[in-house]
Amino acid sequence: TLVATGCAASAATAQPATGGALVRGDDSLMAPKAHGTTSTPVQERLRWDVDRATADRICSYNRHYAEYAGYYKRTTFIAAFSAAEGETTFYDSVSGKPLFVAPRGRSHDAFLAESSAHGWPSFRDEECVWDNLRILDDGEAVSVDGTHLGHNLPDSKGNRYCINLVSVAGTPVDEAAAGVARSEL
């Protein structure tokens, strides 16, 4: 199976399961750990030329703030995402676990248009990897490992997960463990 992980496809077992009902988590996910709310800093090599220091601050030492609106437009993300054939898997910038697969149930253009309208990459329920993602009672979107991702801001179409690109620019776990240096996928 070929899995699009950015603008390049790589051999992999299968896309992670997505969709279904929102999965709640409790605040204990964000309890202090060795590195803020996470056990380790963000990965050394993040995709789409996102700033590692910004990623670390937002992912591990933040509960309420975000990268500035439109930050993702100043990275290589749009070019890579637009060039991708099929879906892109978005990985936790700390753990490398898959969090979202997009676009699902819509086109690349529709994903980018909605993200542009709101200022941050915006995901829907069918694009969520609930094995690794939780929504807290206050709407904060977090990974099961304590990474701050963004917030759920529902609209007339349903749940809309407004997510910091720096939080989902990680490298897949197997590649990170093998030391594969991939800054652009």
Short mmCIF file of C-alpha atoms in Angstrom, two decimals, residues 17-23 99-101 104 106 122-130 133 135 152 157-161:
data_model
loop_
_atom_site.label_atom_id
_atom_site.label_comp_id
_atom_site.label_asym_id
_atom_site.label_seq_id
_atom_site.Cartn_x
_atom_site.Cartn_y
_atom_site.Cartn_z
CA ALA A 17 -8.19 4.24 10.88
CA THR A 18 -10.07 7.53 10.96
CA GLY A 19 -13.55 8.80 11.56
CA GLY A 20 -16.26 8.03 14.02
CA ALA A 21 -17.50 9.96 17.00
CA LEU A 22 -15.36 12.48 18.86
CA VAL A 23 -13.35 10.84 21.64
CA LEU A 99 -3.31 12.21 14.24
CA PHE A 100 -5.15 13.22 11.05
CA VAL A 101 -5.45 11.99 7.45
CA ARG A 104 -11.10 12.60 3.50
CA ARG A 106 -13.51 16.38 0.42
CA SER A 122 -8.96 22.62 9.80
CA PHE A 123 -9.91 18.97 10.07
CA ARG A 124 -13.27 17.18 10.30
CA ASP A 125 -14.33 14.05 12.23
CA GLU A 126 -13.74 11.73 9.27
CA GLU A 127 -10.09 12.88 9.16
CA CYS A 128 -9.31 12.20 12.86
CA VAL A 129 -7.22 9.25 14.09
CA TRP A 130 -9.05 8.75 17.39
CA LEU A 133 -6.30 12.08 19.57
CA ILE A 135 -10.79 16.39 22.92
CA ASN A 152 -12.45 21.97 18.43
CA LYS A 157 -21.10 21.51 9.39
CA GLY A 158 -20.14 19.83 12.69
CA ASN A 159 -16.90 19.52 14.59
CA ARG A 160 -14.02 21.52 13.15
CA TYR A 161 -10.59 20.90 14.61
#
